[in-house]
XYZ file of C-alpha atoms in Angstrom:
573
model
C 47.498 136.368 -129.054
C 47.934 138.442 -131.617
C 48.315 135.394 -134.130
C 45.257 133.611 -133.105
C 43.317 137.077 -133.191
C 43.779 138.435 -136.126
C 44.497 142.340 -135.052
C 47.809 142.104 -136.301
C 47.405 141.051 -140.064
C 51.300 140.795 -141.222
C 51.966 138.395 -137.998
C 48.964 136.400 -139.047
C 49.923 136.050 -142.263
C 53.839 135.190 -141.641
C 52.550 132.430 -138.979
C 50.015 130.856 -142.159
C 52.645 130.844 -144.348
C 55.412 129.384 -141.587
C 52.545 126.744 -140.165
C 51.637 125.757 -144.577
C 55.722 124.730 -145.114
C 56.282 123.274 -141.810
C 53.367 120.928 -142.476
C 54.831 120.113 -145.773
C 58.199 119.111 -144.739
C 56.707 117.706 -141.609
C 54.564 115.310 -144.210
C 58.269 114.484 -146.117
C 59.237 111.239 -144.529
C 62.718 111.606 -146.309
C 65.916 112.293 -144.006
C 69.167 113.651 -144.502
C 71.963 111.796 -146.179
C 75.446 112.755 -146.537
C 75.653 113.795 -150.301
C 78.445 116.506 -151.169
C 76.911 118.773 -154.466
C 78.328 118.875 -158.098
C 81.511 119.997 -157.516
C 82.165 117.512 -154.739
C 83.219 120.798 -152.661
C 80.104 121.002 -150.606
C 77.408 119.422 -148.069
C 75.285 122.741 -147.728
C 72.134 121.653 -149.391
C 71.586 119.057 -146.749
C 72.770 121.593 -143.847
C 69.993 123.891 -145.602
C 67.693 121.625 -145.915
C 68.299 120.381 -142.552
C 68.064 123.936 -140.831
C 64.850 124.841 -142.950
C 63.342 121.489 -141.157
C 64.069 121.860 -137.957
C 63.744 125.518 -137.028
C 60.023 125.420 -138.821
C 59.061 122.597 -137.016
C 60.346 122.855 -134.298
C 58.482 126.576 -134.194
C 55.306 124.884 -135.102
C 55.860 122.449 -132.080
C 55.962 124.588 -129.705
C 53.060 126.617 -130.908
C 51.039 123.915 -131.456
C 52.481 120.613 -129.803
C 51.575 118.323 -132.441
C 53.239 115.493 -132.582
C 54.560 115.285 -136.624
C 56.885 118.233 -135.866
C 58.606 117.120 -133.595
C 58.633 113.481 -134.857
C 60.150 115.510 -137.955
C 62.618 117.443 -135.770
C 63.733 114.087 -133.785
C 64.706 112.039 -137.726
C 65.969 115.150 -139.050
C 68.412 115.486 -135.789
C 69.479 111.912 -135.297
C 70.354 111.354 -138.718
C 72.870 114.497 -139.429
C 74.134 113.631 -135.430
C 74.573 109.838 -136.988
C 76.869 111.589 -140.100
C 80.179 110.535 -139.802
C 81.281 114.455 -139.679
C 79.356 118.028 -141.006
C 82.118 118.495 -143.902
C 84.629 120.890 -142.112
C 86.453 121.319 -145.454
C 83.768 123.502 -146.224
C 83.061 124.724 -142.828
C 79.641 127.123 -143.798
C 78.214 123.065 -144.208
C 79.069 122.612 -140.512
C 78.081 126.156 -139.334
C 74.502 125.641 -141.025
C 74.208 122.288 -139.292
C 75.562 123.497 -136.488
C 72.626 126.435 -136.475
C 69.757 123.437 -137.093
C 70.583 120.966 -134.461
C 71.386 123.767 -131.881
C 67.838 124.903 -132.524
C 66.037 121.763 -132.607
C 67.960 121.184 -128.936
C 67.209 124.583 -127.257
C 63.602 124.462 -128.184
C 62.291 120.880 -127.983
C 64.936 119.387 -125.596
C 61.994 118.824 -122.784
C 60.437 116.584 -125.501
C 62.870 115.356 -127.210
C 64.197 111.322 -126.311
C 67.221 111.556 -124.181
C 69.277 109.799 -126.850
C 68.679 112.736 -129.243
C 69.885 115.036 -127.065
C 72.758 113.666 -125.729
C 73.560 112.745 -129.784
C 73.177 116.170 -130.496
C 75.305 117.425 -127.794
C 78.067 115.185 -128.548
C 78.040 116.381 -132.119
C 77.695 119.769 -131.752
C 81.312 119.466 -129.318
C 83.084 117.309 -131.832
C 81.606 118.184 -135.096
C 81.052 121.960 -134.701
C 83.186 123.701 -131.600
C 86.261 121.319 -131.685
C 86.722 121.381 -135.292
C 86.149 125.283 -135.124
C 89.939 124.943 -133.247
C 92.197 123.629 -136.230
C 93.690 126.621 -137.289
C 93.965 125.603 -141.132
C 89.557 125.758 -140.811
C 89.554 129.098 -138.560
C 91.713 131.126 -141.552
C 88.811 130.426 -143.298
C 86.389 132.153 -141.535
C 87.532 134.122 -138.192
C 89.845 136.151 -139.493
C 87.830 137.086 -142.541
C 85.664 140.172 -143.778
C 83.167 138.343 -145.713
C 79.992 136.292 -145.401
C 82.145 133.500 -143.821
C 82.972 135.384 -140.757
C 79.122 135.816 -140.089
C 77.491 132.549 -141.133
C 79.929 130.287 -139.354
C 79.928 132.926 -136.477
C 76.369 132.195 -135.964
C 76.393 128.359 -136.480
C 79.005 128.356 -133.584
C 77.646 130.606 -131.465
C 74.251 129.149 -131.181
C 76.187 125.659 -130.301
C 78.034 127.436 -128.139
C 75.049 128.372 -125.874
C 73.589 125.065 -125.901
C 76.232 123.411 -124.946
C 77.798 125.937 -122.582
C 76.742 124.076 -119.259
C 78.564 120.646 -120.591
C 81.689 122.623 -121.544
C 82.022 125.966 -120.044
C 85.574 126.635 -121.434
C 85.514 125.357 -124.479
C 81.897 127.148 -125.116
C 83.069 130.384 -123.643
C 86.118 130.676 -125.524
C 84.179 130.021 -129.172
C 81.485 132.668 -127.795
C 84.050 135.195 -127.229
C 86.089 134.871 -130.306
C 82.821 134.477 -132.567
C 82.009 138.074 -130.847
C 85.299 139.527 -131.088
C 85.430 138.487 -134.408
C 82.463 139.797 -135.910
C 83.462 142.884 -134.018
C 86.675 143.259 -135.824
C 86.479 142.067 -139.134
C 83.046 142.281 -140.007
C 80.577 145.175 -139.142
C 83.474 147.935 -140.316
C 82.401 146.131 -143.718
C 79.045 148.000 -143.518
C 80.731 151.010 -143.213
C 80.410 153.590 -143.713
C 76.863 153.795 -145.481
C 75.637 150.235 -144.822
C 76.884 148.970 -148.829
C 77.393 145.211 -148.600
C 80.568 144.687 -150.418
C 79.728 141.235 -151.716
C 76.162 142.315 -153.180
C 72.530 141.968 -152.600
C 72.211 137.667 -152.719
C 75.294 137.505 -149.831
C 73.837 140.487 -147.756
C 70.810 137.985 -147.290
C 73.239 135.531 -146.237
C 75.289 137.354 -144.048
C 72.940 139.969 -142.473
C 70.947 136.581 -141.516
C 73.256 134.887 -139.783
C 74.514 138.022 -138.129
C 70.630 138.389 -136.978
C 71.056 134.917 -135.769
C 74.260 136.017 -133.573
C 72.380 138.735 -131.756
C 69.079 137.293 -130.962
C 70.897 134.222 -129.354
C 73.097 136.411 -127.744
C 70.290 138.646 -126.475
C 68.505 135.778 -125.812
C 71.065 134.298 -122.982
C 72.932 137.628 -122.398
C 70.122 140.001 -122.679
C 72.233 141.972 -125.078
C 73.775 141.270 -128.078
C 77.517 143.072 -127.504
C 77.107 145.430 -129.726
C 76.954 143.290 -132.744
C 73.725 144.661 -133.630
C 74.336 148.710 -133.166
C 76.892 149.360 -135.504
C 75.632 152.262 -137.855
C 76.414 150.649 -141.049
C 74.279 147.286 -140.345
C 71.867 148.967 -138.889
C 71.815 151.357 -142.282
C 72.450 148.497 -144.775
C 68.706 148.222 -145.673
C 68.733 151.679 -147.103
C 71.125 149.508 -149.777
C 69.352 146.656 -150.152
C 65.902 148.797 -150.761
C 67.537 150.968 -153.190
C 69.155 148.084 -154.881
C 65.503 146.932 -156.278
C 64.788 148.229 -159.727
C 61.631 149.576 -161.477
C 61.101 146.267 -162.933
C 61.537 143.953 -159.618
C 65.276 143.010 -160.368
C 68.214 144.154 -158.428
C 71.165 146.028 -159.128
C 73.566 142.249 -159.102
C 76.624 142.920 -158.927
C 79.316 140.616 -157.791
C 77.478 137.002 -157.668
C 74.223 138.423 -156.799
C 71.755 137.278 -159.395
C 69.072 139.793 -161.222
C 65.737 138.203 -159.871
C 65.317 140.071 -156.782
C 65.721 137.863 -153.991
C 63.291 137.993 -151.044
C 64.520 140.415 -148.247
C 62.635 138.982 -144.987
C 65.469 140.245 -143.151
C 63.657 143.648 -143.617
C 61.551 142.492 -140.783
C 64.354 142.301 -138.071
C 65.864 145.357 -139.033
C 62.099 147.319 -139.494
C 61.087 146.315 -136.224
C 64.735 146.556 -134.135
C 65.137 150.128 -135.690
C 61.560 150.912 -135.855
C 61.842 152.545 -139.051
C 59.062 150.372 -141.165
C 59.682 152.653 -144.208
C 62.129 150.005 -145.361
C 59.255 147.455 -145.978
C 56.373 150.419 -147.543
C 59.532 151.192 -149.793
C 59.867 147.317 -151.289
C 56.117 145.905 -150.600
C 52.989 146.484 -149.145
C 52.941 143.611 -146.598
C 54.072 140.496 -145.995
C 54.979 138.546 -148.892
C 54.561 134.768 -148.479
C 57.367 133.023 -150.400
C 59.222 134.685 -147.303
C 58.270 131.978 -145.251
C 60.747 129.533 -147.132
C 63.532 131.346 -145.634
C 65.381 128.463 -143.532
C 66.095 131.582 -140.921
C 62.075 133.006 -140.922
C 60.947 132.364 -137.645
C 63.959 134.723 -136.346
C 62.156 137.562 -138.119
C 58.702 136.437 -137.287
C 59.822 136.411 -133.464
C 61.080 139.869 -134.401
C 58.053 141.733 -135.926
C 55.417 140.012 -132.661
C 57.972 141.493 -130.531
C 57.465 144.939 -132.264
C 53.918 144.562 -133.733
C 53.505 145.945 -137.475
C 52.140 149.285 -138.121
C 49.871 149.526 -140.879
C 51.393 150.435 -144.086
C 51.418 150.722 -147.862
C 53.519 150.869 -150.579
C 55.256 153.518 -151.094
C 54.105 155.886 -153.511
C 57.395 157.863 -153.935
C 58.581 159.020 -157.921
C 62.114 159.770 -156.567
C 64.399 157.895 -154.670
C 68.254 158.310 -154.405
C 70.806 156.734 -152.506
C 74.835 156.877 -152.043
C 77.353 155.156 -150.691
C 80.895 155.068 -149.968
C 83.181 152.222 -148.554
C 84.627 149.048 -150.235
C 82.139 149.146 -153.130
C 81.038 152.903 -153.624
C 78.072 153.209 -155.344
C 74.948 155.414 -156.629
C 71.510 154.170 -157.274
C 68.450 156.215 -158.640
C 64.646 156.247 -159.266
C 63.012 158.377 -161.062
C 58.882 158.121 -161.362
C 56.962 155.072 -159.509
C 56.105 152.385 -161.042
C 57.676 149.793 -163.959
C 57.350 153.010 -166.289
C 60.349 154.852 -163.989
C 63.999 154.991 -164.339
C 65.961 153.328 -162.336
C 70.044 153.580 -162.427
C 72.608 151.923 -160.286
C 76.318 152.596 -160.574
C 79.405 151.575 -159.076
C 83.295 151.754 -158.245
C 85.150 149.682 -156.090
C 87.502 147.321 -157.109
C 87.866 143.473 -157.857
C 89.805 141.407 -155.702
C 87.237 141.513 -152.803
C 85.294 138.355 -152.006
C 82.717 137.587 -154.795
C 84.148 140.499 -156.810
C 84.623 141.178 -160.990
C 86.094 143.411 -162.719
C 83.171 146.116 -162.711
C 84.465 149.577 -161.523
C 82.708 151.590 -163.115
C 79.578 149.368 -164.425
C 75.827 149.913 -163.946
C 72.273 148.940 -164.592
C 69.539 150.869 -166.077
C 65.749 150.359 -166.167
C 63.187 152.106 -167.676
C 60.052 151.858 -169.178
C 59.252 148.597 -167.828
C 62.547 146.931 -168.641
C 65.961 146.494 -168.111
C 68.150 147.930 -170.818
C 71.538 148.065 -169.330
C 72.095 144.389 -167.629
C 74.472 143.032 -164.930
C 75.310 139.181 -166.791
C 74.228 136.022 -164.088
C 77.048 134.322 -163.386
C 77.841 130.515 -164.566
C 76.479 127.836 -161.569
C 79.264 127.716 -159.215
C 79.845 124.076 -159.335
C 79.723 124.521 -163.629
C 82.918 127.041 -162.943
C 84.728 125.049 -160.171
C 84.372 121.552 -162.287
C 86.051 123.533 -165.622
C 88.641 124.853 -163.827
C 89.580 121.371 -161.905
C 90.539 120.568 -165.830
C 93.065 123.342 -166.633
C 94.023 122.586 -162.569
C 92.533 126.331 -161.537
C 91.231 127.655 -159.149
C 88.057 129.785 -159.643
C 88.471 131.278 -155.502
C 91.819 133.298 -156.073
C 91.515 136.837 -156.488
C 94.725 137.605 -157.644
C 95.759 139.525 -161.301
C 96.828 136.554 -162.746
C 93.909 134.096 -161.688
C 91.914 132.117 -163.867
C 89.114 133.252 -162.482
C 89.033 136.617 -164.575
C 88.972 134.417 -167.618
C 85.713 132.934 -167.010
C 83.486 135.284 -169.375
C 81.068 136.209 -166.968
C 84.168 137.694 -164.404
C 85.453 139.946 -166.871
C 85.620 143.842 -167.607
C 84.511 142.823 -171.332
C 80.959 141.491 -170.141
C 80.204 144.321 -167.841
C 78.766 147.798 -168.885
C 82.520 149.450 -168.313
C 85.247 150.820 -170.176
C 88.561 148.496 -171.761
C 91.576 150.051 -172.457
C 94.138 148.748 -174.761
C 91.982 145.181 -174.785
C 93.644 144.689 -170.996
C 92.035 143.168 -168.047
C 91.096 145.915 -164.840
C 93.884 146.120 -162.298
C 91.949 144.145 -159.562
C 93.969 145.486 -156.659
C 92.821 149.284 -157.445
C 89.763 150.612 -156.434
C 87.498 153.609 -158.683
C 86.100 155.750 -155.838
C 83.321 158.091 -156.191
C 84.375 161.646 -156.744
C 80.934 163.215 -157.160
C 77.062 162.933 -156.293
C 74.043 163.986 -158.210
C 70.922 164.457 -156.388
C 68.392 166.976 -157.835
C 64.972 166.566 -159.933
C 67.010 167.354 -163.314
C 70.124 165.276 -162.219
C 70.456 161.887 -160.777
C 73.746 159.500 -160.445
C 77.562 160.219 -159.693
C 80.896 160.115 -161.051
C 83.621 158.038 -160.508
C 87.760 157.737 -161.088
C 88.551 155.244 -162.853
C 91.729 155.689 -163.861
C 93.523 153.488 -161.285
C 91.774 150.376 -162.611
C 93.167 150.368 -165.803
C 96.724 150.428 -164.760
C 98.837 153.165 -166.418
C 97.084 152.509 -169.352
C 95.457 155.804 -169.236
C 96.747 158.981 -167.534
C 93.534 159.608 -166.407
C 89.681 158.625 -166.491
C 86.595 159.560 -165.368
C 83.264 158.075 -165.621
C 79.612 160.484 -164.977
C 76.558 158.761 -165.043
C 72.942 160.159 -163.803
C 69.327 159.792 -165.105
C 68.485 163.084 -167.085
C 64.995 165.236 -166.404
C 63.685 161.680 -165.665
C 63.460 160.735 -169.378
C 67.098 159.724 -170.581
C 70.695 158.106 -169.375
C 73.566 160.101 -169.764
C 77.341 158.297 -169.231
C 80.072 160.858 -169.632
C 83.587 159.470 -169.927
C 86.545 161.631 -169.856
C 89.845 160.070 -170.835
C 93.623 161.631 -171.030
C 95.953 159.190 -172.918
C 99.332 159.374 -172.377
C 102.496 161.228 -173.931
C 103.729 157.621 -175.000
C 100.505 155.385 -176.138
C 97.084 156.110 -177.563
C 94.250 154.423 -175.694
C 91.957 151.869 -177.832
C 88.623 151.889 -175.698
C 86.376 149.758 -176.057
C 82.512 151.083 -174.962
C 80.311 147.956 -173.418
C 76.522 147.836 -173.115
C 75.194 144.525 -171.843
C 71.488 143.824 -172.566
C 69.019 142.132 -172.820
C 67.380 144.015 -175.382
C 67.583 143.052 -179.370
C 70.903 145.375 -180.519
C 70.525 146.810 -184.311
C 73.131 148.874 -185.137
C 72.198 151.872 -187.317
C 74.463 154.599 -188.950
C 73.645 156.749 -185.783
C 73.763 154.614 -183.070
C 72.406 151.153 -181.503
C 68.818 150.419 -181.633
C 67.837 148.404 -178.933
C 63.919 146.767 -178.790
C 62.470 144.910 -175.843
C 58.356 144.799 -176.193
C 56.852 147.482 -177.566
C 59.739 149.686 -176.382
C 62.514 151.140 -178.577
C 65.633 152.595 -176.981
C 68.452 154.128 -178.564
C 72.197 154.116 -177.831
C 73.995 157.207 -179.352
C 77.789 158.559 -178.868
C 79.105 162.116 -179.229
C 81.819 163.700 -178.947
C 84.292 161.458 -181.137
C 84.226 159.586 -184.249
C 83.182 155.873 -182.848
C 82.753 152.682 -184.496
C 79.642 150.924 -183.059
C 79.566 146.971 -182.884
C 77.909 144.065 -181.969
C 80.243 141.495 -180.081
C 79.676 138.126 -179.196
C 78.113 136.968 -175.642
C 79.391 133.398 -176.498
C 82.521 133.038 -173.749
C 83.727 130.203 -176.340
C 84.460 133.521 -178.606
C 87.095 134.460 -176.098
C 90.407 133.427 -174.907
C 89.925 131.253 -171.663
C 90.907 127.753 -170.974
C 87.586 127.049 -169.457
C 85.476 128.505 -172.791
C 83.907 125.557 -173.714
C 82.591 124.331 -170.209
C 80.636 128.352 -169.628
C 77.395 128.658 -170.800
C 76.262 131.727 -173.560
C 75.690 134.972 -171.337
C 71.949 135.725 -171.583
C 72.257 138.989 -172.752
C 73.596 140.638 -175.797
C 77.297 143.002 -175.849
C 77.143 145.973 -177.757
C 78.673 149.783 -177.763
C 80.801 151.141 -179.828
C 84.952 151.817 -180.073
C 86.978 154.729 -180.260
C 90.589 155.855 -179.914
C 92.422 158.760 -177.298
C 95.524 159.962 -179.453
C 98.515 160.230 -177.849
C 98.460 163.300 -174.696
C 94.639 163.675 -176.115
C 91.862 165.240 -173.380
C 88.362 164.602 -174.241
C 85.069 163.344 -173.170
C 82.791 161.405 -175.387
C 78.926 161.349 -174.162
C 76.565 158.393 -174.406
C 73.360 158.645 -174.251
C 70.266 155.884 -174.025
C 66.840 157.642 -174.627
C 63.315 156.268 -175.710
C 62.537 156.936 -179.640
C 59.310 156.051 -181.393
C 58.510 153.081 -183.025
């Protein structure tokens, strides 16, 4: 085998680092219990946990047929089947379980003790495919465009196989409508450029468990139904590649978070599409912490299937990538390296799942660090606790939501225009007008103006990467006959701000950057990252941003045109 040889040294290395955490949890002698988080919203640790388990042991069972795996698979399986239900209030903790013992079934059930597979059966009917049919818990997932659809799609359709031959109606009817779902409602997301609305962290999630969906499909069906053709999922790692700064972080918008999550997914898509420039873009080989990925063995099977060409990292110095849909965006590299550029820009809008009130933000690396920052979001569970005080909720998307007051939401903490001190309009969406893809010239513009809801008669926002040296943000505002425009200028960073009589110093290292404005008189400040600063009901529960806000202020007289150009460029010392 390939494995055992050695020819293949990716495959070799993916099955070391699969066989090195399946001992370890085989050599846990814990099991399950049924603990809801924090919040008291959620069982998905232990569904995680539980899937992780049993899909690496159970792999390492069948390779090997050593006896701890699937004595680890067996306790890990007849304690979530003795649970008195897989929490269908939050029904992603039942999909995930539903994923875990579905595996553990379909590839140890020869064996396994009859009593654990008839357990599991009987769970996966009642706890998984019948409680799939209350139409309060299918709102929240079948006739959605979000990660939901996808993850709970999978978890069902994998118990769905397994127990087909027990229940052929009930089983067919949840394969169909987890097909027809995804169908609907989920891959036109993609479109039409492969952008994942909700970010980089949830295009892990759901890309995974729409991976899950078509091998098991494939695997009974011989094909998947199309779920895996579309040409925006099968083009969404162009996204996720470009999304990866010079420094290693990611462009994280929405709830994404900056560290740049591992991408083992790459591996399905490389070897389904055969293009394997999506890995030499992001690494040269397989990276071990991969391996932890509860889902790896799907993209393990994936790459033996294929085999791995030999490749390197890529040595490109420029990179550039667009994208329309949902959640326009631009993204940029200039040179290789930390010591490139790197900018990533966006439109879109803010009521969509995981969304803020960003049109218009972006991120911007260069010189071995990031100067222009996207601010990590509060722990869910933190958010959802403050706002069970002030009776909130932190889920609804609507203008008037208390969501938008937790700091970390809001158009004030992101590197995007305020008008008039107001909140963005998060039903309208900035699209992108304009691309910019030459050596001298790299980013795009966007409209703004509907975001800021007749505050403004019009505005426009130009961003791009200059010569491969500088930023440049151009924003072009038209106030109206009947109001001036206060705008407020926003710069997120994590660098040290000093404001000068220039401009904005900003020092990271041994790295000085500076952040200048032209074009009218402006006022630059320092503001406070401290959410208990601001008005929210939930101030004191959020944690200090970890960054610093700075820019500067100006004001758009009444009917006034202009354009006011910022710039952020290296300076000595």
């Amino acid at each position: 085998m390939k494995v055992e040889s050695g020819t293949d040294r990716n495959l070799s290395s993916m099955h070391s680092a699969l066989a090195a955490n399946a001992d370890r949890y085989a050599s846990d002698t814990s099991l399950p219990e049924y603990k809801l988080d924090e919040s008291g919203r959620r069982l998905l640790r232990v569904s995680n946990k539980a899937l992780c388990d049993i899909f690496a042991c159970s792999y390492m069972y069948r390779f090997t047929g050593e006896e701890k795996y699937l004595d680890k698979v067996r306790g890990v399986m007849d304690a979530v089947c003795a649970f008195p239900d897989w929490h269908p209030a939050h029904f992603l903790d039942v999909a995930e379980m539903a994923a875990a013992v579905s595996i553990g079934y379909d590839w140890l059930r020869e064996a396994l003790p009859d009593s654990t597979c008839r357990n599991a059966v009987r769970t996966l009917q009642e706890y998984a495919l019948t409680a799939s049919l209350d139409t309060a818990t299918t709102r929240t997932f079948v006739l959605k465009n979000n990660n939901w659809n996808q993850v709970c799609g999978g978890g069902l359709i994998c118990a769905a196989l397994v127990t087909y031959q027990y229940d052929p109606v009930l089983a067919g009817s949840i394969i169909r409508r987890g097909i027809e779902s995804e169908a609907k409602h989920i891959l036109p997301v993609y479109e039409p450029d492969g952008i994942y609305p909700e970010g980089v962290s949830y295009w892990t999630y759901g890309s995974a468990f729409q991976i899950l969906s078509c091998m098991a499909l494939e695997s009974v069906y011989g094909q998947d139904f199309g779920l895996g053709s579309m040409p925006g999922f099968a083009s969404s790692p162009r996204f996720v590649v470009n999304s990866c700064g010079t420094g290693g972080d990611v462009y994280n918008f929405s709830d994404a978070h900056p560290a740049k999550p591992r991408f083992p997914q790459l591996w399905y898509f490389a070897s389904r599409y055969g293009d394997w420039s999506v890995l030499s873009q992001s690494r040269g080989g397989f990276v071990p912490e991969d391996a932890a990925d509860r889902l790896f063995p799907l993209y393990l099977i994936s790459a033996f299937r294929a085999g791995t060409p030999a490749y390197g990292t890529s040595s490109e110095s420029r990179r550039f990538f667009s994208g329309d849909g949902v959640q326009p965006m631009v993204m940029a590299m200039a040179g290789s390296g930390p010591e490139g550029l790197y900018l990533a820009a966006k439109g879109g809008r803010a009521e969509i799942n995981h969304g803020h009130m960003d049109a218009g933000s972006f991120v911007f690396d260069a010189y071995g660090y990031r100067w222009a920052a996207d601010p990590a979001i509060p722990p869910y569970a933190l958010s959802e606790n403050a706002m069970k005080k002030v009776d909130g909720n932190m889920w609804l998307r609507n203008q008037n939501s208390l969501r938008w007051r937790i700091f970390a939401y809001n158009n004030l903490s992101h590197n995007t225009l305020t008008v008039n001190g107001k909140d963005h309009m998060v039903d309208s969406t900035a699209t992108l007008m304009e691309v910019y893809d030459t050596d001298s010239r790299m980013g795009g513009c966007f409209n703004l103006t509907p975001v800021f809801g007749g505050e403004v008669e019009y505005s426009a926002r130009s961003l791009a990467i200059v010569d491969g040296s500088y930023l440049e943000v151009s924003d072009r505002i038209k106030a109206r006959g009947d109001r001036e425009a206060s705008v407020r200028w926003t710069l997120a960073t994590y660098a040290n701000p000093e404001v000068v009589s220039d401009g904005i110093l900003l020092r990271q290292g041994d790295v000085t950057m500076k952040l200048q404005a032209a074009g009218v008189p402006v006022g630059y400040r320092i503001w406070s990252s401290d959410p208990s600063d601001y008005d929210s009901p939930v101030k004191d529960d959020e944690p200090d941003l970890d960054v610093y806000l700075c820019g500067f202020e100006f004001v758009v007289q009444k009917s006034q045109d202009l354009t006011i150009l910022a710039t952020i460029t290296k300076v000595d010392g």
